[in-house]
N, CA, C and O atoms as a DFTB+ gen file, in Angstrom:
332 C
 N C O
     1  1       5.054      -5.871      -1.483
     2  2       4.934      -7.179      -2.111
     3  2       4.271      -8.159      -1.160
     4  3       3.383      -8.906      -1.572
     5  1       4.676      -8.174       0.094
     6  2       4.135      -9.153       1.039
     7  2       2.638      -8.982       1.259
     8  3       1.968      -9.931       1.666
     9  1       2.098      -7.792       0.998
    10  2       0.643      -7.590       1.112
    11  2      -0.087      -8.076      -0.137
    12  3      -1.314      -8.185      -0.137
    13  1       0.653      -8.364      -1.186
    14  2       0.094      -8.775      -2.472
    15  2      -0.866      -7.724      -3.015
    16  3      -1.915      -8.063      -3.562
    17  1      -0.514      -6.471      -2.869
    18  2      -1.339      -5.346      -3.317
    19  2      -0.805      -4.860      -4.662
    20  3       0.119      -4.047      -4.713
    21  1      -1.391      -5.360      -5.745
    22  2      -0.901      -5.053      -7.090
    23  2      -0.987      -3.560      -7.403
    24  3      -0.076      -3.007      -8.017
    25  1      -2.060      -2.910      -6.992
    26  2      -2.219      -1.478      -7.280
    27  2      -1.146      -0.659      -6.570
    28  3      -0.564       0.246      -7.168
    29  1      -0.879      -0.966      -5.305
    30  2       0.155      -0.230      -4.559
    31  2       1.530      -0.485      -5.155
    32  3       2.345       0.433      -5.249
    33  1       1.795      -1.728      -5.560
    34  2       3.084      -2.041      -6.172
    35  2       3.253      -1.253      -7.469
    36  3       4.318      -0.685      -7.709
    37  1       2.229      -1.212      -8.296
    38  2       2.307      -0.498      -9.574
    39  2       2.543       0.993      -9.374
    40  3       3.166       1.638     -10.217
    41  1       2.052       1.548      -8.268
    42  2       2.257       2.972      -7.994
    43  2       3.725       3.311      -7.724
    44  3       4.091       4.486      -7.711
    45  1       4.555       2.315      -7.511
    46  2       5.993       2.554      -7.338
    47  2       6.670       2.900      -8.657
    48  3       7.835       3.297      -8.668
    49  1       5.958       2.755      -9.763
    50  2       6.508       2.993     -11.092
    51  2       5.874       4.225     -11.722
    52  3       4.721       4.551     -11.439
    53  1       6.628       4.906     -12.576
    54  2       6.068       5.993     -13.378
    55  2       5.030       5.394     -14.325
    56  3       5.052       4.189     -14.577
    57  1       4.130       6.207     -14.847
    58  2       3.077       5.696     -15.728
    59  2       3.657       4.963     -16.937
    60  3       3.042       4.032     -17.456
    61  1       4.840       5.385     -17.383
    62  2       5.495       4.710     -18.512
    63  2       6.685       3.864     -18.051
    64  3       7.573       3.541     -18.840
    65  1       6.689       3.515     -16.771
    66  2       7.787       2.733     -16.209
    67  2       7.830       1.314     -16.756
    68  3       6.876       0.835     -17.370
    69  1       8.952       0.660     -16.520
    70  2       9.138      -0.714     -16.968
    71  2       9.608      -1.579     -15.809
    72  3      10.331      -1.122     -14.924
    73  1       9.183      -2.836     -15.834
    74  2       9.571      -3.795     -14.801
    75  2      10.102      -5.025     -15.505
    76  3       9.395      -5.664     -16.284
    77  1      11.360      -5.354     -15.224
    78  2      11.987      -6.539     -15.794
    79  2      12.300      -7.497     -14.649
    80  3      13.010      -7.153     -13.704
    81  1      11.749      -8.712     -14.756
    82  2      11.931      -9.688     -13.693
    83  2      11.872     -11.098     -14.280
    84  3      10.972     -11.428     -15.052
    85  1      12.836     -11.908     -13.903
    86  2      12.864     -13.329     -14.265
    87  2      12.660     -13.561     -15.763
    88  3      11.951     -14.485     -16.159
    89  1      13.275     -12.730     -16.584
    90  2      13.163     -12.891     -18.028
    91  2      11.923     -12.260     -18.647
    92  3      11.757     -12.296     -19.866
    93  1      11.051     -11.682     -17.826
    94  2       9.857     -11.004     -18.323
    95  2      10.119      -9.500     -18.392
    96  3      10.962      -8.976     -17.663
    97  1       9.394      -8.815     -19.268
    98  2       9.518      -7.370     -19.402
    99  2       8.107      -6.793     -19.538
   100  3       7.393      -7.090     -20.496
   101  1       7.723      -5.971     -18.573
   102  2       6.403      -5.360     -18.567
   103  2       6.571      -3.851     -18.704
   104  3       7.374      -3.248     -17.992
   105  1       5.823      -3.245     -19.606
   106  2       5.937      -1.810     -19.865
   107  2       4.616      -1.114     -19.549
   108  3       3.556      -1.524     -20.021
   109  1       4.698      -0.050     -18.739
   110  2       3.517       0.713     -18.355
   111  2       2.942       0.240     -17.031
   112  3       2.940      -0.951     -16.720
   113  1       2.454       1.206     -16.260
   114  2       1.953       0.907     -14.919
   115  2       0.819      -0.120     -14.939
   116  3       0.765      -0.999     -14.079
   117  1      -0.080      -0.012     -15.907
   118  2      -1.208      -0.936     -15.970
   119  2      -0.735      -2.377     -16.224
   120  3      -1.222      -3.317     -15.596
   121  1       0.210      -2.534     -17.144
   122  2       0.750      -3.872     -17.429
   123  2       1.490      -4.425     -16.213
   124  3       1.423      -5.622     -15.930
   125  1       2.189      -3.559     -15.502
   126  2       2.915      -3.980     -14.298
   127  2       1.927      -4.449     -13.235
   128  3       2.147      -5.476     -12.593
   129  1       0.855      -3.713     -13.047
   130  2      -0.154      -4.102     -12.048
   131  2      -0.776      -5.455     -12.390
   132  3      -0.932      -6.310     -11.517
   133  1      -1.126      -5.646     -13.651
   134  2      -1.711      -6.918     -14.084
   135  2      -0.742      -8.070     -13.881
   136  3      -1.110      -9.116     -13.345
   137  1       0.493      -7.875     -14.311
   138  2       1.508      -8.929     -14.188
   139  2       1.780      -9.270     -12.732
   140  3       1.892     -10.443     -12.374
   141  1       1.886      -8.248     -11.895
   142  2       2.132      -8.477     -10.473
   143  2       1.022      -9.344      -9.879
   144  3       1.290     -10.300      -9.150
   145  1      -0.219      -9.002     -10.196
   146  2      -1.347      -9.765      -9.675
   147  2      -1.305     -11.220     -10.112
   148  3      -1.648     -12.115      -9.340
   149  1      -0.885     -11.457     -11.351
   150  2      -0.809     -12.825     -11.860
   151  2       0.359     -13.588     -11.243
   152  3       0.214     -14.759     -10.889
   153  1       1.505     -12.942     -11.112
   154  2       2.686     -13.619     -10.587
   155  2       2.593     -13.878      -9.083
   156  3       2.825     -14.998      -8.629
   157  1       2.259     -12.864      -8.328
   158  2       2.233     -12.994      -6.870
   159  2       0.931     -13.628      -6.385
   160  3       0.889     -14.205      -5.299
   161  1      -0.111     -13.525      -7.171
   162  2      -1.398     -14.102      -6.793
   163  2      -1.365     -15.609      -6.630
   164  3      -2.258     -16.191      -6.014
   165  1      -0.340     -16.242      -7.177
   166  2      -0.196     -17.697      -7.048
   167  2       0.368     -18.109      -5.695
   168  3       0.353     -19.292      -5.354
   169  1       0.860     -17.160      -4.929
   170  2       1.572     -17.453      -3.680
   171  2       0.691     -17.183      -2.466
   172  3      -0.152     -16.286      -2.478
   173  1       0.904     -17.978      -1.418
   174  2       0.212     -17.699      -0.161
   175  2       1.028     -16.725       0.685
   176  3       0.488     -16.016       1.536
   177  1       2.342     -16.702       0.436
   178  2       3.221     -15.802       1.188
   179  2       4.473     -15.539       0.363
   180  3       4.968     -16.424      -0.335
   181  1       4.979     -14.313       0.450
   182  2       6.205     -13.934      -0.255
   183  2       7.075     -13.137       0.694
   184  3       6.586     -12.262       1.409
   185  1       8.368     -13.439       0.701
   186  2       9.336     -12.684       1.499
   187  2      10.456     -12.237       0.565
   188  3      11.047     -13.054      -0.141
   189  1      10.741     -10.943       0.564
   190  2      11.794     -10.391      -0.285
   191  2      12.954      -9.895       0.558
   192  3      12.765      -9.317       1.628
   193  1      14.149     -10.132       0.058
   194  2      15.362      -9.564       0.647
   195  2      15.953      -8.666      -0.432
   196  3      16.410      -9.144      -1.470
   197  1      15.939      -7.359      -0.178
   198  2      16.388      -6.398      -1.181
   199  2      17.843      -6.027      -1.001
   200  3      18.353      -5.943       0.116
   201  1      18.501      -5.807      -2.126
   202  2      19.858      -5.288      -2.120
   203  2      19.836      -3.769      -2.219
   204  3      18.772      -3.152      -2.169
   205  1      20.986      -3.185      -2.356
   206  2      21.111      -1.733      -2.487
   207  2      20.617      -1.284      -3.859
   208  3      21.073      -1.825      -4.867
   209  1      19.704      -0.318      -3.935
   210  2      19.258       0.155      -5.248
   211  2      20.353       0.972      -5.938
   212  3      21.096       1.715      -5.296
   213  1      20.431       0.816      -7.247
   214  2      21.351       1.591      -8.070
   215  2      20.510       2.452      -8.996
   216  3      19.698       1.927      -9.758
   217  1      20.692       3.765      -8.941
   218  2      19.922       4.688      -9.763
   219  2      20.853       5.462     -10.684
   220  3      21.947       5.864     -10.289
   221  1      20.400       5.666     -11.925
   222  2      21.158       6.433     -12.904
   223  2      20.216       7.477     -13.497
   224  3      19.369       7.154     -14.330
   225  1      20.367       8.734     -13.064
   226  2      19.516       9.815     -13.541
   227  2      20.214      10.529     -14.696
   228  3      21.344      11.002     -14.566
   229  1      19.512      10.596     -15.831
   230  2      20.026      11.305     -17.003
   231  2      18.894      12.134     -17.577
   232  3      17.948      11.595     -18.152
   233  1      18.992      13.450     -17.418
   234  2      17.917      14.323     -17.871
   235  2      16.664      14.061     -17.071
   236  3      16.688      14.065     -15.840
   237  1      15.557      13.832     -17.777
   238  2      14.287      13.585     -17.086
   239  2      13.975      12.088     -16.980
   240  3      12.831      11.709     -16.726
   241  1      14.979      11.248     -17.170
   242  2      14.799       9.802     -17.093
   243  2      15.672       9.230     -15.987
   244  3      16.826       9.627     -15.822
   245  1      15.112       8.299     -15.238
   246  2      15.875       7.615     -14.184
   247  2      15.760       6.112     -14.416
   248  3      14.663       5.569     -14.548
   249  1      16.899       5.462     -14.464
   250  2      16.933       4.011     -14.578
   251  2      17.364       3.456     -13.235
   252  3      18.301       3.968     -12.623
   253  1      16.695       2.423     -12.774
   254  2      17.026       1.845     -11.485
   255  2      17.143       0.336     -11.565
   256  3      16.507      -0.314     -12.394
   257  1      17.959      -0.201     -10.696
   258  2      18.157      -1.646     -10.628
   259  2      18.360      -2.015      -9.167
   260  3      19.013      -1.294      -8.412
   261  1      17.792      -3.142      -8.788
   262  2      17.969      -3.610      -7.419
   263  2      18.001      -5.134      -7.424
   264  3      17.104      -5.784      -7.961
   265  1      19.032      -5.686      -6.827
   266  2      19.103      -7.136      -6.692
   267  2      18.138      -7.567      -5.597
   268  3      18.030      -6.914      -4.559
   269  1      17.441      -8.668      -5.835
   270  2      16.487      -9.175      -4.853
   271  2      16.565     -10.693      -4.782
   272  3      16.848     -11.369      -5.771
   273  1      16.312     -11.195      -3.616
   274  2      16.107     -12.620      -3.431
   275  2      14.684     -12.782      -2.929
   276  3      14.281     -12.130      -1.966
   277  1      13.922     -13.655      -3.584
   278  2      12.522     -13.835      -3.254
   279  2      12.274     -15.263      -2.774
   280  3      12.701     -16.231      -3.403
   281  1      11.587     -15.368      -1.667
   282  2      11.161     -16.660      -1.141
   283  2       9.634     -16.688      -1.225
   284  3       8.965     -15.799      -0.700
   285  1       9.089     -17.707      -1.885
   286  2       7.643     -17.782      -2.071
   287  2       7.116     -19.124      -1.569
   288  3       7.750     -20.165      -1.742
   289  1       5.949     -19.073      -0.949
   290  2       5.262     -20.264      -0.469
   291  2       3.984     -20.420      -1.297
   292  3       3.201     -19.479      -1.434
   293  1       3.789     -21.611      -1.841
   294  2       2.644     -21.895      -2.707
   295  2       1.518     -22.554      -1.902
   296  3       1.760     -23.109      -0.830
   297  1       0.291     -22.488      -2.423
   298  2      -0.840     -23.084      -1.704
   299  2      -0.687     -24.581      -1.425
   300  3      -1.240     -25.081      -0.445
   301  1       0.054     -25.302      -2.269
   302  2       0.222     -26.742      -2.049
   303  2       1.334     -27.072      -1.067
   304  3       1.645     -28.243      -0.849
   305  1       1.939     -26.040      -0.470
   306  2       3.001     -26.247       0.524
   307  2       4.404     -26.214      -0.027
   308  3       5.365     -26.194       0.742
   309  1       4.552     -26.206      -1.343
   310  2       5.884     -26.119      -1.931
   311  2       6.429     -24.710      -1.778
   312  3       5.691     -23.753      -1.544
   313  1       7.735     -24.615      -1.915
   314  2       8.401     -23.316      -1.784
   315  2       9.263     -23.076      -3.010
   316  3       9.688     -24.017      -3.680
   317  1       9.516     -21.803      -3.296
   318  2      10.372     -21.433      -4.408
   319  2      11.280     -20.283      -3.970
   320  3      10.902     -19.460      -3.137
   321  1      12.459     -20.243      -4.536
   322  2      13.383     -19.139      -4.284
   323  2      13.912     -18.661      -5.623
   324  3      14.304     -19.470      -6.464
   325  1      13.925     -17.360      -5.823
   326  2      14.519     -16.802      -7.034
   327  2      15.430     -15.651      -6.648
   328  3      15.173     -14.911      -5.699
   329  1      16.498     -15.528      -7.414
   330  2      17.500     -14.484      -7.154
   331  2      17.552     -13.570      -8.353
   332  3      18.326     -12.612      -8.365
């Protein structure tokens, strides 16, 4: 995330993976890559603090969840934090 590399971030997901963040829901690696670029592209710097991942494997499907705290710095000098 801190490199703001949307393609590398999207590769963390299966081709049909889903990303739910801050009330948004993105389905599919391509949609995740596009969304990541739009969301993180607004920031000059991002710092993430990750919690312990929780994985639930059932058959050929794995569901995962991880709590995160994000600190973002914007080009105008303002800062944002989301949990």
